[in-house]
XYZ file of C-alpha atoms in Angstrom:
311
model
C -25.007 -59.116 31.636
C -27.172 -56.074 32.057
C -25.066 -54.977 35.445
C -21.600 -55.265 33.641
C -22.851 -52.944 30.529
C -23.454 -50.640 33.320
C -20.408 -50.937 34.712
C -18.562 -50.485 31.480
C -20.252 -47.257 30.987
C -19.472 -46.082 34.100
C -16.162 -47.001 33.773
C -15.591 -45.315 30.224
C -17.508 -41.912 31.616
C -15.063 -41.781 34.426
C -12.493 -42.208 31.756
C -13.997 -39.424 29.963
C -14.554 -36.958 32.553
C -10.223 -37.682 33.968
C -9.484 -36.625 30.959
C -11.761 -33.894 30.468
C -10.399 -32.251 33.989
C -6.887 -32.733 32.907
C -7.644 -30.856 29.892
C -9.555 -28.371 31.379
C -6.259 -28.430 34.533
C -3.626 -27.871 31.509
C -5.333 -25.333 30.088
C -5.788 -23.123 33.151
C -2.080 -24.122 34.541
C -0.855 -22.760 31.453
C -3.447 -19.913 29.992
C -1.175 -17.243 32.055
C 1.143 -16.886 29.773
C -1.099 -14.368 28.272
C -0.782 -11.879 30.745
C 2.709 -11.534 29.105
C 1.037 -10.115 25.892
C 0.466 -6.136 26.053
C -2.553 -4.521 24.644
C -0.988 -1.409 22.399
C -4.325 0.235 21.584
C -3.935 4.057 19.252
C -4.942 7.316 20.792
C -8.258 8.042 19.214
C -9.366 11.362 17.334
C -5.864 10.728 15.567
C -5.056 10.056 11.970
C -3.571 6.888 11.666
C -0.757 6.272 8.765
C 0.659 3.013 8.115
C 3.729 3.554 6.245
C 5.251 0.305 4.239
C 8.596 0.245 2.877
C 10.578 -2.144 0.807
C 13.333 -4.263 2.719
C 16.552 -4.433 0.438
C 14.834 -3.130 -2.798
C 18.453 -1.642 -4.348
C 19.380 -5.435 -4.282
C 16.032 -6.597 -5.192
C 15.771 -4.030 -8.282
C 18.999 -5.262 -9.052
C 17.997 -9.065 -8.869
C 15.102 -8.849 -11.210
C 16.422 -6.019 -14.011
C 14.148 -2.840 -12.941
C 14.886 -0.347 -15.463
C 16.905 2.865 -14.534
C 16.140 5.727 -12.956
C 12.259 4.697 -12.963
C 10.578 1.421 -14.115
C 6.725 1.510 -14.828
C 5.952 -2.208 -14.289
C 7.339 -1.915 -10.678
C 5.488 1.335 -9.875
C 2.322 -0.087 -11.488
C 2.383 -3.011 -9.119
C 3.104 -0.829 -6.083
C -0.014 0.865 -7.127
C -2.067 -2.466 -7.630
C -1.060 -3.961 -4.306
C -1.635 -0.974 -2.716
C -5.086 -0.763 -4.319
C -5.953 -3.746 -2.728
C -5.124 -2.887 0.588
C -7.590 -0.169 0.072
C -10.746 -2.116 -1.300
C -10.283 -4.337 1.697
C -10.409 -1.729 4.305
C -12.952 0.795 3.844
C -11.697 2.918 6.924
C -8.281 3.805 4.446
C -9.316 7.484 2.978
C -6.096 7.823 1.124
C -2.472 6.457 0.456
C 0.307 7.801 -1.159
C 2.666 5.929 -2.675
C 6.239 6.307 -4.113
C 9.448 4.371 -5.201
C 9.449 1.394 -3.073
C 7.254 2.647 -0.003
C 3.583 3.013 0.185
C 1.848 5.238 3.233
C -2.064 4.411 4.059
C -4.002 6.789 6.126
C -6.353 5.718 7.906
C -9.381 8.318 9.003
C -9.082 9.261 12.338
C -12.052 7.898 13.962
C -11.848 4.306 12.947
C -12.388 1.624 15.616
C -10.747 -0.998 13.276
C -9.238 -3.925 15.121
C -10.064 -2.088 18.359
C -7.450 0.575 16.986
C -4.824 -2.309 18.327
C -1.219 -0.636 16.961
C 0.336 -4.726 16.250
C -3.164 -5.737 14.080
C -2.947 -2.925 11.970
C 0.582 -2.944 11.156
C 0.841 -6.899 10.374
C -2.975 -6.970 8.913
C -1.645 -4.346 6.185
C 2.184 -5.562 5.621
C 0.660 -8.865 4.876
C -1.843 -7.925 2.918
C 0.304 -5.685 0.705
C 2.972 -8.219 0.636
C 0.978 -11.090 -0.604
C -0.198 -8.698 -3.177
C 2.662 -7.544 -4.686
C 3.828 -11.500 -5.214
C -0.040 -12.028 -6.781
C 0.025 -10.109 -9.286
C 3.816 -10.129 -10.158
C 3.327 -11.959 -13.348
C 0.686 -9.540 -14.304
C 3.190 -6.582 -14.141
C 6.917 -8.564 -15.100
C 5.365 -10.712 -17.693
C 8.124 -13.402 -17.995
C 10.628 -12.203 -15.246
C 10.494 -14.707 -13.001
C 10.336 -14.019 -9.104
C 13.571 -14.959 -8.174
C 12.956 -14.767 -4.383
C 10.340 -13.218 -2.145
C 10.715 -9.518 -1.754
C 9.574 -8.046 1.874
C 8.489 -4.655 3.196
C 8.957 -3.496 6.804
C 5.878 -1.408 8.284
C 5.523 1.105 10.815
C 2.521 3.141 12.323
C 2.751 6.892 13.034
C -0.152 9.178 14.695
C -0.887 12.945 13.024
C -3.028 14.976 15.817
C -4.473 17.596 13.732
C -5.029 17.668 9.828
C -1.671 19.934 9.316
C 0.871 17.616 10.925
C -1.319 14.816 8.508
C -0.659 17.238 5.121
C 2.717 17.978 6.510
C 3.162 14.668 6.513
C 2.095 13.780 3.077
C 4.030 16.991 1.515
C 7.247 15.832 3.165
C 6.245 12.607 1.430
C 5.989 13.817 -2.111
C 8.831 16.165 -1.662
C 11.143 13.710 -1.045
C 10.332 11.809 -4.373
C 10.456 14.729 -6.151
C 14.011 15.411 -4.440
C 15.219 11.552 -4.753
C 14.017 11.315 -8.326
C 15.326 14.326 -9.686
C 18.673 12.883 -8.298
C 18.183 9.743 -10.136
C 16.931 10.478 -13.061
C 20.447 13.121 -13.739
C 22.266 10.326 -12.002
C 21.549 7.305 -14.122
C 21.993 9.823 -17.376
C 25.384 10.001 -16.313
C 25.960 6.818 -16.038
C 23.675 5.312 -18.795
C 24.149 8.017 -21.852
C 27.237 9.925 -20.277
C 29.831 6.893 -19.750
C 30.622 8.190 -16.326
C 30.768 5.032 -13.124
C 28.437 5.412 -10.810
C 31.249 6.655 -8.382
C 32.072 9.284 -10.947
C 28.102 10.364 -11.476
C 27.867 10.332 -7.429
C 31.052 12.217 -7.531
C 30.148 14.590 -9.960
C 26.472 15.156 -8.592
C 27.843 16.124 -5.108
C 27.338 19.154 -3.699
C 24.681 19.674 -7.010
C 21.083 22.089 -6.222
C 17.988 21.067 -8.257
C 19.090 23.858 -10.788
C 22.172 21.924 -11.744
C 20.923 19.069 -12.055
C 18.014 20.196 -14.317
C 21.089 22.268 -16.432
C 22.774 19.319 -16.531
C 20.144 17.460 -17.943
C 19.082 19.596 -20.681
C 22.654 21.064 -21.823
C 23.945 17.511 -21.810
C 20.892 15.347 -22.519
C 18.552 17.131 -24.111
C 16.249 16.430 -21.533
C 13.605 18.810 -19.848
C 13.202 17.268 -16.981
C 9.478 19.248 -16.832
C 8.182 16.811 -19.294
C 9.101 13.863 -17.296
C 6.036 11.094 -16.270
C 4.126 12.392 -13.287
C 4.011 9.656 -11.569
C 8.381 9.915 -11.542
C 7.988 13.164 -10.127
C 5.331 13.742 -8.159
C 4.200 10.088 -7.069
C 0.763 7.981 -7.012
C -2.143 8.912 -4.550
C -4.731 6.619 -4.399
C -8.741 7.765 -4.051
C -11.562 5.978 -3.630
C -14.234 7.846 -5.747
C -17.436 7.178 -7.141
C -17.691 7.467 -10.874
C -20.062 6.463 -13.424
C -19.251 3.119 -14.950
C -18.188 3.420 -18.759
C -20.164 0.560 -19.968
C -22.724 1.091 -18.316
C -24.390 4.265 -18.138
C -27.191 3.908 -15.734
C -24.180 2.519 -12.764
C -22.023 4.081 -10.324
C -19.026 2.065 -8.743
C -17.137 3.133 -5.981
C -13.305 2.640 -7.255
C -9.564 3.628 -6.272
C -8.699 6.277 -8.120
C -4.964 6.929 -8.939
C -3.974 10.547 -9.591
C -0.117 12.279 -10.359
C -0.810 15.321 -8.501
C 0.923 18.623 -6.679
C -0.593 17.343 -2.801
C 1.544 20.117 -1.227
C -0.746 23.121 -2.423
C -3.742 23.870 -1.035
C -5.672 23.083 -4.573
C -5.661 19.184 -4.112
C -7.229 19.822 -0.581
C -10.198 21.928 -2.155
C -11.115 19.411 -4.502
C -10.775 16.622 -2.416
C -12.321 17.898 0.686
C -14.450 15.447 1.763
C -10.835 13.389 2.841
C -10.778 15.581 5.940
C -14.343 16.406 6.343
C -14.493 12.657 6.786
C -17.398 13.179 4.291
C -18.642 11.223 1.352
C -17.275 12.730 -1.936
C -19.099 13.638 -5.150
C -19.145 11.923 -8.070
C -15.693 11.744 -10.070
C -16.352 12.396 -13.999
C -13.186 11.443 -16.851
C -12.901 14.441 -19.187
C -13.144 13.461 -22.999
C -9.396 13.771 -23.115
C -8.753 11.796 -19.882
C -7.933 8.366 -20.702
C -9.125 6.016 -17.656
C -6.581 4.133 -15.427
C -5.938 0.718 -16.437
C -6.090 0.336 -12.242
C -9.538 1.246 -12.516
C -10.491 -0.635 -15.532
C -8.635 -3.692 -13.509
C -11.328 -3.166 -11.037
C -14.446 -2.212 -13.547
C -13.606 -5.870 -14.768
C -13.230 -7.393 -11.415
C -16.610 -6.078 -10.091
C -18.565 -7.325 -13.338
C -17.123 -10.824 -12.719
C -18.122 -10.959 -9.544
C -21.755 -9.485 -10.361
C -21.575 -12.747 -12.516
C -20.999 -15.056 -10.214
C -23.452 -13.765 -7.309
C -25.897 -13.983 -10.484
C -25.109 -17.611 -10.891
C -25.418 -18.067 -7.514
């Protein structure tokens, strides 16, 4: 009796060990297939910028009744997925954001993911994509999502700090360009009774100072007092401010800020973005009313706080 339990066990660990080997045989016969992958590592000492635009967005805009020439709730949730994108990777010093397209800079001596080019890129798309979706029914209320909207990405390297502000100024001009456009555009077509091919038609050819006569002779608009955020975009900070329930705390949050990047003023103020330096504390004036992005985060933070406390 004794002698045939042996056996059995011998028998079963032979079993064992066959199939062990042939496990062990597949997976070296077939781990070289991964020689086929390449590693596309960054250049270092370079600013990285991730650059994420929406796929299709004239159709999706369409789709889901964005208001013309500019519609808050969709800029707002640019802005919050973007934020998000930025609490998750501390390495981000500051995006810029605009229409449907978001750019994310990355300092330029980050080591994140090994600085591997296709980790990045797919980390950030995915991240930003799932965000925008999230908090959709934050922004459109009761517009439903009729199908999922999708961004392409793409990763470009600045060498020195002027080709990275070049960069950003090309950036801001263009929205400034492309809104200024729209915004005499879809008067046209909205107050003016022209078809769009008559507004494009009439607008060709057109310099910025037509197109701001046009708006104020015709519309009584002064295109001057327009939103910021229309015409000069969103760039997103991280900066530390002083919490405004409670006195005694600083939180680190992202900022958002309408601004002229282009001048040299912005780069004073903020120049601890290319010192790669901590910055000082942020203060509200009394007339400043505080970002609902950053109150979104104030509120986030204390519920967390909670729950470690429960914990």
């Amino acid at each position: 009796m004794f002698t045939k339990r042996i056996s059995a066990y011998c028998n079963l660990f032979q079993q064992l060990k066959a199939r062990f080997s042939a496990t062990k045989m597949a997976k070296s016969k077939f781990e070289y297939v991964r020689t086929y992958e390449s590693e596309d590592y960054l250049l270092p000492n370079c600013w990285i910028v991730v650059r994420i635009d929406g796929k299709a967005f004239h159709k999706f805009s369409k789709k889901h009744d964005f208001e013309k020439p500019n519609d808050p709730r969709a800029l707002h949730l640019m802005n919050r997925a973007a934020s998000s994108v930025l609490n998750e990777y501390k390495d981000i010093l500051i995006a810029y954001g605009q229409s449907d397209e978001y750019s994310f800079v990355f300092r330029k001596d980050t080591t994140l993911y090994n600085r591997r080019k296709t980790k990045i890129t797919t980390y950030i798309n995915s991240l930003f994509s799932a965000s925008y979706v999230y908090f959709w029914r934050e922004y459109f209320k009761d517009v439903k999502l009729k199908y999922p909207p999708c961004f392409d990405s793409r990763v470009i390297l600045y060498p020195t700090d002027e080709t990275l502000r070049d960069y950003l100024s090309w950036r801001q001009a263009d929205c400034h360009i492309n809104n200024l456009y729209n915004t005499t555009f879809w008067a046209l077509v909205l107050k003016g009774g022209l078809t769009n091919a008559e507004a494009e038609q009439r607008l060709c050819g057109t310099l910025s100072s037509d197109k701001n006569e046009i708006l104020f002779s015709e519309f009584q608009t002064n295109y001057n007092n327009e939103p910021q955020m229309y015409k000069k975009g969103t760039i997103l900070l991280k900066k530390k401010i002083m919490h405004p329930f409670k006195n005694d705390k600083h939180k680190i949050v992202v900022l958002p800020l309408h601004e002229d990047l282009i001048q040299d003023d912005f780069w004073v103020k903020n120049s601890e973005l290319l010192k790669l330096k901590s910055g000082e504390l942020y203060s509200f004036t009394d007339s400043e009313k505080i970002p609902d992005l950053v109150l979104s985060q104030l509120h986030n933070l204390s519920v967390a706080e909670k729950d470690t406390g429960k914990q």
